[in-house]
Amino acid sequence: MEKITLNHPNSQSIDLIAQHISQLSQLFPEVIKEGKVDFEALQDLLGNYIDTPEERFQLNWAGKVQARREAQKRSAGTLRPCPEESVDWDTTDNLYIEGDNLEVLKLLQKSYYKKVRMIYIDPPYNTGNEFVYKDDYSDNLTNYLELSGQDSSLGTNTESDGRYHSNWLNMMYPRLKLARNLLTDDGAIFISIDDNELANLRKVCDEVFGEENFRNILLTRRRIKSLNSQFADKGLQTMNVGFEYILVYSKSVAFTMNALRMKKNFVPDKGRWDVFWSNADRPTMRYDILGFTPESGQWRNSKEKADIAVANYQEYNNNYSDKISLEEYWEKTGIDDFIRRIPNGVGKNGGVQHWIAPSDTSLRTSNWTDIEVSQIAKEIDLPFENPKSKQLMTELLQITDNNVIVLDFFSGSATTAHAVIQLNAEDGGNRKFILVQLPEATPEDSEARKAGYKTIAEIGKERIRRAGKKIVEELKAKQAKDGALFAEEQKKLDIGFKVFKLDSSNINTWDSSPSNLEGALYNSVQNIKSDRTEHDLLYEILLKYGIDLVQPINEHVLAGKKVYEIGAGALIVCMADHVKPEVAEAIAQLWKEVKPTAIDEPSKAAINCRVVFKDNGFDDNNDKTNVLQILKQHGIDNVVTI
Ligand SMILES: C[S@@+](CC[C@H](N)C(=O)[O-])C[C@H]1O[C@@H](n2cnc3c(N)ncnc32)[C@H](O)[C@@H]1O
């Protein structure tokens, strides 16, 4: 039975370097020698068209190499479940994760690799005023745990700092690299930004996502705080900045966008005739379009009638369309058959024309200035500065399908979650969200603190709770009005979320410092931390095995011991003490019940089923060996202890 220790590959997040080497070796087996890359061989394969480093076109900054390496390092942390802060823990598919997003993104790599269709982020814009998280590459997790316990602000990145842009890029670069791995091949990332870092962000995204995957820069409208403030913002005169941007990059060419329509903010047109057929082609085809045979076949002769048709249709549109249908209008006015052919007519020069009906919307372009970028959701009434507007988020969400996973790892006041629930309620969609947010302390004298919210994460969670309730109430009211049954809709709408918090692994590290010898010896026997629960362990195992965190966990009591079964027997976990061979028999039985196909194909059981025990969950080696043997006899030989 293999024992999983802290340094075991399975006890850590995904090994990206190993994965890259393996991908490279699948493409070019000849460049991998004894597990290492032979760069000269690779150069040969690429026709030696390698630029010299000095002349290469690229964005460079202080700390870039280290930041890239940071993205490859594994996290030794875990995500601990917090059902008491969650809503609908047992049924929801949504996640709210409290913690530094760099560590969290690393931990999600296995379970959510290529599963997220849309990422939206609204990172700090590096204005010099807001806080920019400083990673500590030597031990990011401890750094986080120390910082997050503090009550004070975590520090700002100011322009006087000599590495102003570098600091920001060092923070963004590894996060973007890790985020890309989570995107499906037809997924895309949307990043809010303003003038301060737009140029750098675009360059860094070109590098991470590939220049060919740049899709758009959307322009959104920023509220001007004071009408008199032109030129007053800075010592150096600039005009008031009226815009912000959203950079859009896809994972690959496979990403497709839904066409969105926007309300015209100019006078709606009155409809018009548009030529789609010249008078030079075959008359029989024109008959098909018009649906009848004209008397003479000379279209220009019928212009008079076409004009009547147009006038008639306009009359209907201007005065009757909101009262009666077109059919009823025809009946009422007794117009002859030809003039009823509204969508088709005959143009001035005899060309066949069709009618473009009046419309107060037009296709959305990258100009989103009809939407105000930042707006407090009044109905939620929570103190948070500069949240993104819910309208902006609902609009963005409609670019992709309505059943996708949406990730926001700088989630602030949780506007993304609010918009996801709202839109699902409106269009019956099944979007799911994963939000990540640092428990950044709210300033001591802030409204948020006065209202009792110590961290931004607390505001975020409360917002989702309130938003969910409010949306359900609105749905109820609407359905009562429409006379529909509420229960059905309520069942479908997921207003819940599972809360997880970033923490150190549940498994103890071997601390070899002489000052703590006694503690270290104890830890090596009791290798699971004493303050951690079975559920903590269970979710760490899910993460390490790459099973997503919303999979239902089925609890059983087998031969007197608690056993958890996940994903139709893909994983069976027993963290009990004094495990005896009867437990193994019962586990094998359970496995056959939940996965009957395994009986016919015992050879596949090894791949399809893993069983995990606590290393010190056996009274002695005899029991341990017997358990292993029994499971093996039933075709389950992927058995480990932690
Ligand atoms: C501009 S706000 C996002 C606002 C959000 N879009 C909204 O509508 O409320 C950026 C948020 O990212 C959070 N943040 C900054 N660094 C982070 C990190 N390393 N991990 C997780 N969250 C972080 C900050 O606490 C802040 O609340």
XYZ file of C-alpha atoms and ligand atoms in Angstrom:
669
model
C 0.000 0.000 0.000
C 1.550 3.276 -1.065
C 1.795 5.993 1.550
C 1.172 9.557 0.390
C 3.402 11.964 2.280
C 3.630 15.729 1.884
C 6.385 15.372 -0.696
C 4.579 12.696 -2.653
C 3.415 13.966 -6.083
C -0.188 13.123 -5.211
C -0.140 15.284 -2.121
C 0.617 18.383 -4.140
C -0.995 20.348 -6.899
C -0.269 19.494 -10.520
C 3.387 19.311 -11.638
C 3.284 21.723 -14.562
C 6.925 21.292 -15.536
C 6.499 17.537 -15.846
C 3.328 18.115 -17.836
C 5.080 20.517 -20.241
C 7.960 18.114 -20.756
C 5.522 15.314 -21.451
C 3.562 17.452 -23.949
C 6.803 18.437 -25.672
C 7.920 14.839 -25.819
C 4.657 13.864 -27.492
C 5.291 16.449 -30.195
C 9.056 16.010 -30.519
C 10.217 12.853 -28.780
C 13.737 13.396 -30.025
C 14.301 16.543 -27.984
C 13.760 14.847 -24.602
C 16.907 13.145 -23.368
C 16.833 11.477 -19.984
C 13.858 13.577 -18.971
C 15.585 16.862 -19.920
C 15.065 19.106 -22.937
C 17.895 19.199 -25.464
C 17.544 22.793 -26.636
C 19.981 22.421 -29.502
C 17.944 19.534 -30.850
C 14.816 21.623 -30.516
C 16.514 24.490 -32.335
C 17.426 22.119 -35.171
C 13.843 20.968 -35.419
C 12.654 24.554 -35.671
C 14.944 25.197 -38.604
C 17.310 27.199 -36.433
C 15.164 30.284 -36.924
C 15.797 31.503 -33.432
C 16.176 35.235 -32.831
C 19.164 36.368 -30.853
C 17.986 37.309 -27.353
C 18.913 41.005 -27.654
C 16.814 41.512 -30.760
C 13.782 39.483 -29.775
C 10.493 41.382 -29.732
C 9.162 40.930 -26.242
C 8.088 42.636 -23.047
C 10.657 42.387 -20.307
C 10.651 43.627 -16.739
C 12.548 43.118 -13.517
C 11.567 39.782 -11.990
C 9.926 38.236 -15.063
C 11.946 35.002 -15.033
C 11.209 34.438 -11.378
C 7.535 35.217 -11.889
C 7.375 32.628 -14.672
C 8.970 30.033 -12.423
C 6.492 30.919 -9.713
C 3.667 29.799 -11.961
C 5.298 26.379 -12.289
C 5.762 25.813 -8.567
C 3.247 23.642 -6.793
C 1.155 24.691 -3.876
C 1.470 22.786 -0.627
C -1.794 24.296 0.552
C -5.339 23.036 0.546
C -8.900 24.346 0.464
C -10.852 23.719 3.646
C -14.632 23.423 3.376
C -16.780 25.868 5.357
C -20.365 24.609 5.173
C -21.423 26.977 7.968
C -20.758 30.015 5.756
C -22.216 28.415 2.644
C -25.700 28.329 1.169
C -27.266 25.019 -0.001
C -24.004 23.147 0.593
C -25.388 19.779 -0.509
C -26.865 20.834 -3.792
C -25.066 23.860 -5.174
C -22.604 23.817 -8.058
C -21.139 27.250 -7.255
C -17.904 27.919 -5.362
C -16.644 30.827 -3.284
C -12.993 30.469 -2.358
C -11.347 32.737 0.175
C -7.610 33.103 -0.278
C -4.744 34.454 -2.380
C -5.648 33.667 -5.955
C -2.136 32.545 -6.958
C -2.208 29.649 -4.500
C -5.872 28.945 -5.236
C -5.288 28.839 -9.002
C -2.500 26.337 -8.425
C -4.775 24.174 -6.303
C -7.519 24.237 -8.938
C -5.216 23.127 -11.754
C -6.036 19.422 -11.534
C -9.762 19.598 -10.826
C -10.600 22.408 -13.241
C -8.037 21.909 -16.013
C -9.781 22.982 -19.270
C -13.184 23.176 -17.603
C -13.805 26.929 -17.431
C -15.377 28.571 -20.483
C -15.217 32.154 -19.316
C -12.883 33.997 -16.994
C -13.621 37.560 -16.007
C -11.174 39.468 -13.832
C -11.038 42.979 -12.496
C -7.555 43.180 -10.998
C -6.123 46.240 -9.253
C -5.457 48.808 -11.998
C -2.155 49.877 -10.448
C -3.256 53.434 -9.906
C -0.833 53.839 -7.026
C -3.673 54.063 -4.511
C -5.057 50.583 -4.294
C -3.411 47.597 -2.727
C -1.416 45.180 -4.903
C -0.722 41.815 -3.295
C 2.989 41.120 -2.906
C 3.880 37.491 -3.407
C 6.714 36.041 -1.381
C 8.259 33.478 -3.697
C 10.217 31.806 -0.919
C 7.037 30.684 0.836
C 3.873 32.087 -0.604
C 1.507 30.117 1.526
C 3.031 31.089 4.881
C 3.226 34.647 3.618
C -0.499 34.516 2.871
C -1.422 32.939 6.186
C 0.561 35.573 8.059
C -0.815 38.484 6.033
C -4.424 37.358 6.055
C -4.495 37.179 9.822
C -3.523 40.822 10.035
C -6.019 43.504 10.646
C -4.256 46.215 8.684
C -4.163 46.977 4.994
C -1.736 44.804 3.034
C 0.184 47.677 1.437
C -0.116 49.654 -1.763
C 2.097 49.764 -4.826
C 3.054 53.397 -5.208
C 4.583 55.199 -8.137
C 7.565 56.190 -6.009
C 8.453 52.508 -5.826
C 11.217 52.038 -8.410
C 9.596 48.825 -9.649
C 6.113 50.211 -9.997
C 5.138 48.488 -13.266
C 7.359 45.459 -12.615
C 5.654 44.764 -9.288
C 2.277 44.767 -10.947
C 3.414 42.596 -13.844
C 5.065 40.156 -11.452
C 1.752 39.836 -9.681
C -0.293 39.381 -12.888
C 1.991 37.181 -15.000
C 1.950 33.899 -13.069
C -1.785 34.261 -12.380
C -2.587 34.718 -16.073
C -0.451 31.720 -16.992
C -2.257 29.517 -14.491
C -5.655 30.919 -15.488
C -5.056 29.983 -19.126
C -4.686 26.309 -18.189
C -8.189 26.310 -16.745
C -9.830 27.622 -19.918
C -11.560 25.194 -22.244
C -10.231 25.282 -25.808
C -13.289 27.317 -26.781
C -13.003 29.578 -23.728
C -11.914 33.187 -23.295
C -10.718 35.630 -20.679
C -12.078 39.153 -20.186
C -9.907 41.560 -18.193
C -10.956 44.990 -16.956
C -8.216 47.593 -16.993
C -7.677 51.340 -17.402
C -5.044 53.588 -18.965
C -2.430 52.871 -16.292
C -1.574 49.330 -17.373
C -3.492 48.808 -20.627
C -0.337 48.779 -22.772
C 1.545 46.399 -20.484
C -1.425 44.114 -20.000
C -1.932 43.801 -23.730
C 1.712 42.855 -24.251
C 1.756 40.372 -21.418
C -1.488 38.786 -22.674
C -0.035 38.566 -26.190
C 2.697 36.496 -24.633
C 0.542 34.317 -22.381
C -2.418 33.721 -24.712
C -0.737 34.301 -28.080
C -1.076 37.427 -30.213
C -3.369 35.512 -32.568
C -5.863 35.039 -29.753
C -6.369 38.737 -29.141
C -10.054 39.350 -29.885
C -11.105 42.828 -28.801
C -10.641 45.776 -26.544
C -14.080 46.766 -25.319
C -14.556 50.403 -24.421
C -16.713 51.092 -21.367
C -17.859 54.379 -19.874
C -16.469 55.641 -16.607
C -18.483 58.033 -14.517
C -16.852 61.457 -14.278
C -16.835 62.229 -10.595
C -16.970 65.988 -10.864
C -17.884 68.098 -13.838
C -15.365 70.723 -12.813
C -12.476 68.406 -12.443
C -11.074 68.625 -15.952
C -7.291 68.981 -15.667
C -7.586 68.843 -11.888
C -6.766 65.171 -11.443
C -2.996 65.322 -11.576
C -0.164 67.822 -11.403
C 0.508 67.015 -15.024
C -2.530 68.170 -16.954
C -4.663 65.491 -18.554
C -8.277 65.482 -19.537
C -10.702 63.583 -17.355
C -10.548 59.924 -18.212
C -13.981 58.899 -19.385
C -13.281 55.281 -20.344
C -12.082 51.939 -19.158
C -11.326 48.867 -21.189
C -11.974 45.160 -21.209
C -9.327 43.122 -22.983
C -10.618 39.932 -24.581
C -8.325 36.993 -25.344
C -9.426 33.526 -26.379
C -7.710 30.277 -25.582
C -7.755 29.308 -29.273
C -9.532 29.894 -32.575
C -12.345 27.670 -31.298
C -13.888 30.462 -29.200
C -17.038 31.838 -30.805
C -19.023 34.838 -29.622
C -22.782 35.248 -29.555
C -23.849 38.357 -31.446
C -25.182 40.852 -28.906
C -27.579 43.667 -29.645
C -27.583 47.036 -27.990
C -30.261 49.687 -27.620
C -29.696 52.480 -30.076
C -29.073 55.695 -28.285
C -30.024 57.669 -31.372
C -33.464 58.036 -32.988
C -34.743 54.617 -34.060
C -35.030 54.284 -37.814
C -38.376 54.059 -39.528
C -37.524 51.018 -41.551
C -36.400 51.095 -45.157
C -36.398 49.293 -48.454
C -33.168 47.625 -49.401
C -32.300 46.256 -52.831
C -31.354 42.647 -52.755
C -32.005 41.743 -56.345
C -31.184 43.777 -59.422
C -33.634 43.862 -62.298
C -31.136 42.174 -64.557
C -31.738 38.579 -63.508
C -34.183 35.840 -64.210
C -37.790 36.945 -63.659
C -38.871 33.478 -62.480
C -36.610 33.781 -59.464
C -38.130 37.091 -58.591
C -41.555 35.470 -58.642
C -40.286 33.013 -56.037
C -39.235 35.815 -53.784
C -42.412 37.762 -54.162
C -44.572 34.680 -53.987
C -46.802 35.604 -56.902
C -46.605 36.232 -60.645
C -46.925 39.864 -61.674
C -49.142 40.868 -64.525
C -46.446 42.170 -66.834
C -43.171 40.769 -65.511
C -41.746 44.288 -65.709
C -40.972 45.238 -62.193
C -40.360 48.871 -62.853
C -43.945 49.109 -64.033
C -45.095 48.154 -60.567
C -43.290 50.848 -58.615
C -46.496 52.646 -57.938
C -47.935 49.633 -56.184
C -44.727 49.076 -54.246
C -44.918 52.617 -52.947
C -48.438 51.990 -51.755
C -47.187 48.848 -49.989
C -44.467 50.837 -48.244
C -46.821 53.591 -47.195
C -49.265 51.034 -45.971
C -46.723 49.212 -43.904
C -45.451 52.444 -42.414
C -48.977 53.389 -41.522
C -49.366 50.049 -39.766
C -46.070 50.486 -37.945
C -46.706 54.021 -36.819
C -50.293 53.686 -35.725
C -51.408 50.090 -35.330
C -48.496 47.759 -34.535
C -48.990 47.975 -30.781
C -52.712 47.344 -31.100
C -53.338 44.688 -33.720
C -51.398 42.130 -35.718
C -50.477 42.724 -39.341
C -53.009 40.063 -40.369
C -55.781 41.886 -38.545
C -54.675 45.147 -40.122
C -54.938 43.636 -43.584
C -58.381 42.323 -42.839
C -59.440 45.688 -41.526
C -58.156 47.713 -44.465
C -59.039 45.156 -47.149
C -55.798 45.710 -49.072
C -55.380 43.659 -52.183
C -53.063 40.672 -52.318
C -50.069 42.385 -53.899
C -49.855 45.131 -51.353
C -49.862 42.586 -48.574
C -46.448 41.407 -49.740
C -44.861 43.737 -47.305
C -41.423 42.223 -46.971
C -40.917 42.370 -50.696
C -41.521 45.152 -53.084
C -40.244 46.836 -56.161
C -37.672 49.595 -56.098
C -37.401 52.841 -57.972
C -35.185 51.381 -60.665
C -37.107 48.208 -60.957
C -34.799 46.143 -58.682
C -36.470 43.763 -56.261
C -36.352 45.115 -52.750
C -37.092 43.826 -49.300
C -38.322 45.685 -46.310
C -36.051 46.224 -43.307
C -38.393 46.670 -40.397
C -37.833 49.506 -37.934
C -35.569 48.571 -35.012
C -34.419 50.300 -31.865
C -31.399 48.042 -31.467
C -28.240 47.512 -33.426
C -25.448 44.970 -33.323
C -23.012 45.529 -30.499
C -19.567 46.597 -31.558
C -16.582 46.923 -29.240
C -17.979 50.300 -28.217
C -19.753 49.584 -24.921
C -20.032 53.178 -23.845
C -23.788 52.809 -23.426
C -22.946 50.863 -20.259
C -21.637 52.500 -17.154
C -18.746 50.425 -15.958
C -19.025 50.896 -12.227
C -22.245 50.999 -10.269
C -23.330 49.904 -6.838
C -26.147 47.387 -6.962
C -28.652 49.470 -5.016
C -30.938 46.573 -4.267
C -28.165 44.867 -2.317
C -27.184 47.883 -0.277
C -23.652 46.887 0.720
C -20.721 49.238 1.223
C -18.125 48.517 -1.453
C -16.156 51.045 -3.468
C -16.168 50.808 -7.245
C -17.860 47.494 -7.922
C -18.430 46.680 -11.563
C -21.977 47.297 -12.695
C -24.280 44.308 -12.798
C -25.397 45.358 -16.274
C -21.824 45.174 -17.555
C -21.461 41.669 -16.162
C -24.808 40.343 -17.433
C -23.972 41.692 -20.870
C -20.525 40.052 -20.881
C -21.935 36.730 -19.715
C -24.198 36.625 -22.753
C -21.225 36.438 -25.084
C -20.909 32.728 -24.287
C -23.390 29.885 -23.762
C -25.709 29.860 -20.783
C -24.500 26.624 -19.175
C -20.800 27.304 -18.638
C -18.467 27.663 -15.651
C -17.469 31.286 -15.077
C -14.387 32.071 -12.989
C -13.585 35.424 -11.366
C -10.451 35.354 -9.243
C -10.420 39.047 -8.242
C -14.053 38.983 -7.264
C -14.361 41.904 -4.791
C -18.037 42.445 -3.988
C -19.056 39.382 -6.056
C -20.792 41.227 -8.909
C -19.991 38.255 -11.161
C -21.939 35.856 -8.924
C -24.850 38.275 -8.703
C -24.976 38.611 -12.495
C -24.743 34.841 -13.000
C -27.735 34.178 -10.731
C -29.709 37.080 -12.190
C -29.169 35.981 -15.770
C -29.930 32.326 -14.987
C -33.194 33.495 -13.462
C -33.977 35.515 -16.575
C -33.023 33.107 -19.339
C -33.304 29.754 -17.546
C -29.559 29.197 -17.999
C -27.364 26.978 -15.888
C -24.184 29.030 -15.563
C -22.043 28.185 -12.539
C -19.536 30.447 -10.848
C -16.209 30.044 -9.102
C -15.199 33.179 -7.220
C -11.890 33.768 -5.483
C -11.272 36.644 -3.098
C -8.570 37.566 -0.633
C -9.822 38.210 2.910
C -8.449 41.742 2.501
C -9.191 43.768 5.613
C -11.628 46.636 5.117
C -10.118 49.982 6.224
C -10.803 50.642 9.891
C -12.718 53.868 9.369
C -14.645 52.613 6.334
C -18.413 52.265 6.017
C -17.906 48.543 5.485
C -16.104 48.144 8.801
C -18.708 50.227 10.573
C -21.369 47.932 9.129
C -19.538 44.953 10.623
C -17.657 43.583 7.595
C -14.048 42.961 8.569
C -12.952 41.734 5.151
C -13.950 42.155 1.525
C -14.608 38.413 1.371
C -17.306 38.861 4.025
C -18.951 41.536 1.875
C -18.756 39.253 -1.176
C -20.420 36.307 0.563
C -23.147 38.471 2.063
C -23.880 39.972 -1.331
C -24.450 36.554 -2.904
C -26.744 35.579 -0.012
C -28.806 38.756 -0.396
C -28.812 38.656 -4.190
C -30.007 35.036 -4.237
C -32.870 35.739 -1.837
C -33.915 38.858 -3.690
C -33.904 37.162 -7.092
C -35.993 34.269 -5.769
C -38.490 36.729 -4.291
C -38.727 38.520 -7.614
C -39.187 35.226 -9.455
C -41.926 34.223 -7.026
C -43.724 37.524 -7.523
C -43.442 37.289 -11.290
C -44.635 33.729 -11.418
C -47.522 34.446 -9.080
C -48.521 37.179 -11.502
C -48.216 34.879 -14.493
C -50.065 32.143 -12.619
C -47.140 29.708 -12.990
C -46.032 27.228 -10.371
C -43.048 28.572 -8.499
C -41.605 25.352 -7.150
C -40.324 24.134 -10.514
C -38.378 27.280 -11.285
C -36.993 27.524 -7.781
C -35.587 24.038 -8.046
C -33.697 24.943 -11.176
C -32.223 28.224 -9.973
C -29.014 27.647 -8.021
C -28.598 30.502 -5.556
C -26.230 28.550 -3.319
C -22.459 28.480 -3.034
C -19.918 26.333 -1.256
C -17.330 28.303 0.717
C -13.740 27.054 0.893
C -10.777 28.714 2.586
C -7.127 28.488 1.608
C -4.968 26.969 4.328
C -1.833 24.876 4.738
C -2.147 21.192 3.830
C -3.906 18.881 6.279
C -0.842 16.681 6.186
C 2.064 17.587 8.483
C 5.441 18.533 7.142
C 8.534 16.963 8.646
C 10.070 19.806 10.599
C 13.717 18.914 11.079
C 14.697 21.936 13.176
C 16.255 20.716 16.467
C 14.223 23.215 18.482
C 11.028 21.322 17.710
C 12.247 17.747 17.807
C 9.530 16.449 20.065
C 6.770 18.040 18.014
C 8.348 16.786 14.798
C 8.525 13.193 16.051
C 4.887 13.360 17.068
C 3.959 14.829 13.694
C 5.654 12.044 11.801
C 3.424 9.523 13.557
C 0.317 11.655 13.563
C 0.829 12.913 10.041
C -2.594 14.489 9.820
C -2.889 17.805 11.648
C -4.849 17.482 14.842
C -7.133 20.447 14.193
C -8.363 19.126 10.842
C -11.611 17.273 10.214
C -12.412 14.303 8.008
C -14.100 16.677 5.593
C -10.950 18.807 5.392
C -9.039 15.702 4.388
C -11.685 14.555 1.992
C -11.590 17.764 -0.008
C -7.807 17.789 -0.069
C -7.955 14.307 -1.566
C -10.466 15.489 -4.198
C -8.190 18.346 -5.185
C -5.115 16.184 -5.366
C -6.890 13.584 -7.485
C -8.374 16.236 -9.773
C -12.026 15.671 -8.871
C -14.126 18.810 -8.932
C -15.269 20.228 -5.624
C -18.988 20.130 -6.301
C -19.194 16.370 -6.883
C -21.729 14.862 -4.483
C -20.092 12.961 -1.622
C -22.057 9.907 -0.496
C -21.600 8.803 3.087
C -21.958 5.157 4.112
C -21.325 3.227 7.308
C -19.631 -0.045 6.356
C -18.681 -2.630 8.957
C -19.092 0.100 11.536
C -16.790 2.608 9.812
C -17.648 5.791 7.956
C -16.814 5.525 4.250
C -17.181 8.278 1.630
C -17.833 7.451 -1.998
C -17.447 10.028 -4.768
C -18.025 10.050 -8.525
C -19.681 6.616 -8.888
C -16.903 4.927 -6.989
C -14.043 6.800 -8.681
C -12.837 7.539 -5.185
C -13.602 5.772 -1.921
C -12.200 7.233 1.285
C -12.152 5.821 4.813
C -10.461 7.980 7.432
C -11.498 5.816 10.368
C -9.228 4.238 13.006
C -9.006 0.485 13.690
C -9.846 -0.522 10.120
C -10.322 -4.300 9.823
C -10.527 -6.627 6.790
C -14.360 -6.597 6.978
C -14.237 -2.950 5.954
C -12.325 -3.890 2.797
C -14.932 -6.559 1.946
C -17.715 -4.024 2.387
C -15.876 -1.431 0.293
C -15.469 -3.915 -2.555
C -19.187 -4.651 -2.312
C -20.036 -0.956 -2.403
C -17.817 -0.435 -5.421
C -19.677 -3.147 -7.299
C -23.010 -1.609 -6.371
C -22.167 1.896 -7.527
C -20.243 0.779 -10.583
C -21.754 -2.514 -11.767
C -19.678 -2.487 -14.977
C -16.585 -2.998 -12.838
C -17.672 -6.585 -12.165
C -17.558 -7.435 -15.850
C -14.287 -5.696 -16.404
C -12.230 -6.221 -13.268
C -9.093 -5.186 -15.143
C -10.503 -1.659 -15.368
C -11.186 -1.396 -11.672
C -7.603 -0.469 -11.013
C -7.911 2.604 -13.215
C -11.427 3.495 -12.240
C -11.345 3.121 -8.484
C -9.030 4.504 -5.847
C -9.322 3.750 -2.176
C -7.712 5.957 0.457
C -7.123 5.136 4.149
C -5.390 6.945 6.970
C -1.876 5.576 7.362
C -2.327 5.073 11.071
C -5.906 3.871 10.663
C -4.846 0.226 11.138
C -4.081 -1.473 14.438
C -1.117 -3.329 12.954
C 0.628 -4.330 9.746
C -1.359 -7.537 9.548
C -4.654 -5.704 9.183
C -3.114 -3.339 6.669
C -1.804 -6.186 4.475
C -5.086 -8.085 4.674
C -7.092 -5.044 3.654
C -4.829 -4.523 0.686
C -5.084 -8.184 -0.358
C -8.873 -8.269 -0.153
C -9.266 -5.160 -2.288
C -6.804 -6.580 -4.787
C -8.801 -9.797 -5.066
C -11.743 -7.659 -6.118
C -9.696 -5.920 -8.777
C -9.000 -2.728 -6.800
C -5.296 -2.268 -6.448
C -5.083 1.491 -6.451
C -5.015 1.802 -2.667
C -3.090 4.494 -0.804
C -2.733 5.877 2.700
C -2.162 9.418 3.845
C -11.103 45.917 -8.290
S -11.610 44.789 -7.121
C -12.783 43.801 -7.944
C -14.155 44.364 -7.898
C -15.226 43.441 -8.450
N -15.141 43.294 -9.858
C -16.602 43.939 -8.060
O -17.435 44.156 -8.945
O -16.865 44.113 -6.895
C -10.222 43.727 -7.002
C -10.318 42.775 -5.844
O -9.270 41.816 -5.949
C -8.872 41.468 -4.652
N -7.498 40.920 -4.725
C -6.344 41.595 -4.892
N -5.298 40.761 -4.884
C -5.802 39.514 -4.725
C -5.205 38.229 -4.606
N -3.889 38.056 -4.657
N -6.023 37.168 -4.442
C -7.379 37.325 -4.385
N -7.988 38.528 -4.468
C -7.211 39.615 -4.627
C -8.941 42.738 -3.851
O -9.140 42.445 -2.491
C -10.143 43.441 -4.497
O -11.287 43.257 -3.734
